[in-house]
Coordinates of N, CA and C in Angstrom, one line a residue:
X1 N 24.5 197.5 67.6 CA 23.2 197.7 67.7 C 23.3 198.0 68.7
X2 N 24.3 199.0 69.5 CA 24.1 199.8 70.6 C 24.2 201.3 69.9
X3 N 24.6 201.2 68.8 CA 25.5 202.7 67.6 C 23.7 203.2 67.5
X4 N 22.9 201.7 66.8 CA 21.8 202.2 66.1 C 20.8 203.0 67.7
X5 N 21.1 202.1 68.9 CA 20.1 203.2 69.5 C 20.1 204.1 70.0
X6 N 21.6 204.5 70.1 CA 22.1 205.5 70.4 C 22.2 206.8 69.4
X7 N 22.2 206.3 68.5 CA 21.6 206.9 67.0 C 19.8 207.8 67.2
X8 N 19.3 206.9 67.5 CA 17.4 207.0 67.8 C 17.1 207.7 68.8
X9 N 18.4 207.9 69.9 CA 17.9 208.2 71.3 C 17.9 209.7 71.1
X10 N 17.0 210.1 71.8 CA 16.9 211.8 71.6 C 19.1 212.5 72.3
X11 N 19.3 213.2 72.1 CA 20.0 213.5 72.8 C 20.1 214.4 73.8
X12 N 20.5 213.8 75.1 CA 20.5 214.3 76.5 C 21.1 216.0 76.7
X13 N 20.8 216.3 77.8 CA 21.6 217.8 77.5 C 23.4 216.8 78.4
X14 N 24.4 218.0 78.5 CA 25.3 217.3 79.2 C 25.2 217.2 80.9
X15 N 24.8 218.3 81.4 CA 24.1 218.2 82.4 C 23.7 216.9 83.6
X16 N 22.4 216.7 82.4 CA 21.5 215.9 82.5 C 22.3 214.6 82.8
X17 N 23.2 214.3 81.7 CA 24.5 213.0 81.8 C 25.2 212.4 83.0
X18 N 25.4 214.0 83.5 CA 26.7 213.8 84.3 C 25.5 213.2 85.8
X19 N 24.4 214.1 86.0 CA 23.4 213.2 86.9 C 23.2 212.4 86.9
X20 N 22.7 211.6 85.9 CA 22.3 210.5 85.8 C 24.0 209.2 86.0
X21 N 24.9 209.8 85.5 CA 26.3 209.2 86.1 C 26.4 209.1 87.4
X22 N 26.6 210.2 88.1 CA 26.1 210.5 89.4 C 25.3 209.7 90.2
X23 N 24.1 209.0 89.5 CA 22.9 208.8 90.3 C 23.1 207.2 89.8
X24 N 23.6 207.1 89.1 CA 23.9 205.4 89.2 C 25.4 205.0 90.4
X25 N 26.6 206.2 89.9 CA 27.4 205.7 91.0 C 26.8 205.7 92.2
X26 N 25.9 206.4 92.9 CA 25.2 206.8 94.0 C 24.5 204.9 94.4
X27 N 23.5 204.9 93.4 CA 23.2 203.7 93.7 C 24.3 202.3 93.5
X28 N 25.0 202.0 92.6 CA 25.9 201.4 92.6 C 26.9 201.3 94.2
X29 N 26.8 202.3 94.7 CA 27.4 202.5 96.3 C 26.9 201.9 97.1
X30 N 25.1 202.7 96.9 CA 24.6 201.8 98.4 C 24.3 200.6 97.9
X31 N 24.0 199.5 96.6 CA 23.6 198.3 96.6 C 25.0 197.9 97.2
X32 N 26.0 198.1 96.7 CA 27.5 197.3 97.9 C 27.1 197.8 99.0
X33 N 26.7 198.8 99.6 CA 26.8 199.1 100.8 C 25.8 198.1 101.8
X34 N 24.8 198.1 101.3 CA 23.6 196.7 101.0 C 24.3 195.4 100.8
X35 N 25.2 195.3 100.4 CA 25.8 194.0 100.1 C 26.6 193.8 101.4
X36 N 27.1 195.2 101.5 CA 28.5 194.4 102.9 C 27.4 194.4 104.1
X37 N 26.5 195.0 104.3 CA 25.8 195.2 105.6 C 24.8 193.4 105.7
X38 N 24.5 192.8 104.6 CA 23.7 191.6 104.5 C 25.0 190.9 104.8
X39 N 26.0 191.2 104.4 CA 26.9 190.1 104.7 C 27.4 189.5 105.9
X40 N 27.7 191.4 106.7 CA 27.7 191.3 108.0 C 26.7 190.6 109.0
X41 N 25.6 190.9 108.3 CA 24.1 189.7 109.0 C 24.5 189.1 109.3
X42 N 24.9 188.3 107.8 CA 25.0 186.7 107.4 C 26.2 186.2 108.2
X43 N 27.3 186.8 108.4 CA 28.4 186.1 109.3 C 27.3 186.2 111.0
X44 N 26.9 187.1 111.3 CA 26.3 187.2 112.3 C 25.7 186.1 113.0
X45 N 25.2 186.0 112.0 CA 24.1 184.8 112.2 C 24.9 183.9 112.1
X46 N 25.7 183.2 111.1 CA 26.2 182.5 111.2 C 27.5 182.1 112.3
X47 N 27.9 183.5 113.2 CA 28.5 183.1 114.6 C 27.3 182.6 115.3
X48 N 26.1 183.3 115.6 CA 25.1 182.8 116.3 C 24.6 181.3 116.2
X49 N 25.1 180.6 114.9 CA 24.5 179.2 114.7 C 26.3 178.4 115.0
X50 N 27.4 178.9 114.7 CA 28.2 178.0 115.2 C 28.1 178.0 117.0
X51 N 28.3 179.1 117.5 CA 28.1 179.2 119.0 C 27.1 178.2 119.4
X52 N 25.7 178.4 118.7 CA 24.5 177.0 119.6 C 25.2 175.9 119.1
X53 N 25.8 175.7 117.6 CA 26.5 173.7 117.9 C 27.3 173.7 118.2
X54 N 28.5 174.9 118.4 CA 29.4 174.5 119.5 C 28.8 173.8 121.4
X55 N 27.5 174.6 121.8 CA 26.9 174.2 122.5 C 26.3 172.8 123.1
X56 N 25.8 172.8 121.5 CA 25.3 171.5 121.7 C 26.0 170.5 121.4
X57 N 27.2 170.8 120.5 CA 28.2 169.7 120.1 C 29.2 169.6 122.1
X58 N 28.7 170.5 122.7 CA 29.5 170.3 123.9 C 28.6 169.7 125.0
X59 N 27.2 169.8 125.2 CA 26.4 169.1 125.4 C 26.7 167.1 125.4
X60 N 26.4 167.5 123.9 CA 26.7 165.7 123.2 C 27.9 165.1 123.9
X61 N 29.1 165.7 124.2 CA 30.4 165.0 124.7 C 29.9 164.8 125.8
X62 N 29.4 165.8 127.0 CA 29.4 165.8 128.1 C 28.2 164.5 128.3
X63 N 27.1 164.4 127.7 CA 26.3 163.2 127.7 C 27.0 162.2 127.3
X64 N 27.8 162.2 126.7 CA 28.9 160.9 126.0 C 29.8 160.4 127.3
X65 N 29.9 161.4 127.6 CA 31.0 160.9 129.0 C 30.5 160.5 130.1
X66 N 29.0 161.3 129.6 CA 28.3 160.5 130.9 C 28.1 159.3 131.1
X67 N 27.6 158.6 129.5 CA 27.0 157.4 129.4 C 28.5 156.4 130.0
X68 N 29.4 157.0 129.2 CA 30.5 156.1 129.5 C 30.9 155.4 130.4
X69 N 30.6 156.8 131.4 CA 31.2 156.0 132.9 C 29.7 155.0 133.8
X70 N 28.6 155.3 133.1 CA 27.7 154.6 133.2 C 27.4 153.3 132.6
X71 N 28.0 153.4 131.6 CA 27.9 152.0 130.7 C 29.5 151.4 131.6
X72 N 30.1 151.4 132.3 CA 31.8 151.3 132.6 C 30.9 150.5 133.9
X73 N 30.0 151.9 134.8 CA 29.5 150.9 135.6 C 28.7 149.8 135.8
X74 N 27.8 149.9 134.8 CA 27.0 148.7 133.9 C 27.7 147.5 133.9
X75 N 28.9 147.6 133.2 CA 29.8 146.8 133.2 C 30.4 146.0 134.6
X76 N 30.5 146.6 135.2 CA 30.7 145.8 136.6 C 29.5 145.7 137.6
X77 N 28.8 146.2 137.0 CA 27.7 145.5 138.1 C 27.2 144.3 138.1
X78 N 27.1 144.2 136.4 CA 26.6 142.8 135.5 C 28.4 141.6 135.2
X79 N 29.3 142.3 135.6 CA 30.2 141.2 136.2 C 30.1 140.7 138.0
X80 N 29.6 141.6 138.7 CA 29.0 141.1 140.0 C 28.1 139.8 140.4
X81 N 27.1 140.2 139.0 CA 26.2 139.8 139.3 C 26.5 138.3 138.4
X82 N 26.8 138.0 137.4 CA 27.4 137.1 137.1 C 28.3 135.9 137.8
X83 N 28.8 136.9 138.7 CA 29.4 135.9 139.7 C 28.9 136.0 140.6
X84 N 27.9 136.5 141.1 CA 26.6 135.9 141.8 C 26.3 134.5 141.8
X85 N 25.9 134.9 140.1 CA 24.8 133.3 139.4 C 26.1 132.3 139.3
X86 N 26.9 132.5 138.7 CA 28.0 131.4 139.1 C 28.4 131.0 140.2
X87 N 28.6 131.2 141.8 CA 28.8 131.2 143.1 C 27.2 130.3 143.6
X88 N 25.6 130.7 142.7 CA 24.7 129.9 142.8 C 24.9 129.1 142.2
X89 N 24.6 128.5 141.4 CA 25.2 127.6 140.4 C 26.0 126.7 141.1
X90 N 27.0 127.2 141.5 CA 27.7 125.8 142.1 C 27.1 125.4 143.3
X91 N 26.7 126.4 144.5 CA 25.8 126.1 145.2 C 24.8 124.8 144.9
X92 N 24.3 124.9 143.8 CA 22.9 124.2 143.7 C 23.2 123.4 143.0
X93 N 24.7 122.5 142.6 CA 25.0 121.8 142.1 C 25.5 121.5 143.5
X94 N 26.5 121.7 144.4 CA 26.8 120.9 145.5 C 25.8 120.6 146.7
X95 N 24.2 121.8 146.5 CA 23.0 121.1 147.4 C 22.7 119.8 146.6
X96 N 22.6 119.6 145.1 CA 21.9 118.6 144.2 C 22.5 117.1 144.6
X97 N 23.9 117.4 144.6 CA 24.6 116.2 145.1 C 24.7 115.6 146.4
X98 N 24.6 116.5 147.6 CA 23.7 116.6 148.9 C 22.7 115.9 148.8
X99 N 21.7 116.4 148.3 CA 19.9 115.4 147.9 C 20.2 114.4 147.5
X100 N 21.0 114.1 146.4 CA 21.4 113.2 146.0 C 22.0 112.0 147.0
X101 N 22.5 112.5 147.2 CA 23.6 111.3 148.3 C 22.6 111.2 149.8
X102 N 22.3 112.3 149.9 CA 20.9 111.9 151.1 C 19.7 110.8 150.8
X103 N 19.1 111.4 149.7 CA 18.3 110.2 149.2 C 18.5 109.1 149.1
X104 N 20.2 108.6 148.8 CA 20.3 107.6 148.9 C 20.2 106.7 149.8
X105 N 21.4 107.4 150.9 CA 21.4 107.0 152.2 C 19.6 106.8 152.8
X106 N 18.6 107.5 152.4 CA 17.3 107.1 153.1 C 17.2 106.1 152.0
X107 N 17.3 105.5 151.0 CA 17.1 104.5 150.3 C 17.4 103.7 150.9
X108 N 18.8 103.6 151.1 CA 19.0 102.6 151.6 C 18.4 102.3 153.4
X109 N 17.9 103.2 153.8 CA 18.1 103.1 155.2 C 16.7 102.7 155.3
X110 N 15.9 102.7 154.2 CA 14.5 102.0 154.3 C 14.6 100.6 153.8
X111 N 15.4 100.4 152.9 CA 15.7 98.9 152.2 C 16.5 98.4 153.7
X112 N 17.3 99.0 154.4 CA 17.4 97.9 156.4 C 16.0 97.8 156.8
X113 N 15.8 99.3 156.7 CA 14.3 99.2 158.1 C 13.4 97.9 157.2
X114 N 13.0 97.7 156.0 CA 12.3 97.0 155.5 C 13.1 95.3 155.9
X115 N 14.4 95.2 155.6 CA 14.8 94.2 156.2 C 14.4 93.6 157.6
X116 N 14.8 94.8 158.3 CA 14.2 94.9 159.9 C 13.2 93.8 160.3
X117 N 12.1 94.3 159.3 CA 11.3 94.3 159.6 C 10.3 93.0 159.0
X118 N 10.8 92.9 157.9 CA 11.0 91.1 157.6 C 11.7 90.4 158.3
X119 N 12.6 90.6 159.2 CA 13.0 89.5 160.1 C 12.4 89.4 161.6
X120 N 12.2 90.7 162.1 CA 11.1 90.6 163.2 C 9.7 88.9 162.9
X121 N 9.3 89.6 161.7 CA 8.0 88.9 161.6 C 8.7 87.5 161.4

C-alpha cells in the first residue's frame, strides 16, 4: 500500500525532502520539550498537592492528640462524678436507714404516749 502510494505521489525535490525531515525533527523536538515541561508542571502540582496533604495530615494528627488528651481528662472527670454519685448513694442509704429508725422510734413513742393518755383517763 505504501509503495503504491509513493508511486502515485508526485516526486518531491531533494531539498524539499530534507526540509520536511528537518521540520519533522523540529516538531518532534518541540513536542518532547512540551511534554517535558508538562511533566515538570505536573510534578510541581503534585508537590504542592503533597505539601497541602501533609499539612492537612499534620493538622489532623494535632487534633487527634488534643482529642486524646481531652478524652482522658473527660474520663477522669466522669470517674470523679461516678465516685461522687456512689458516695451520695451511700449517704442517701444511710440517711434512709436513719429516717427509718427514727420513724420506728417515733411510732413507738406515739404508742407510749397513747398508752399514757389511756392510763391518765
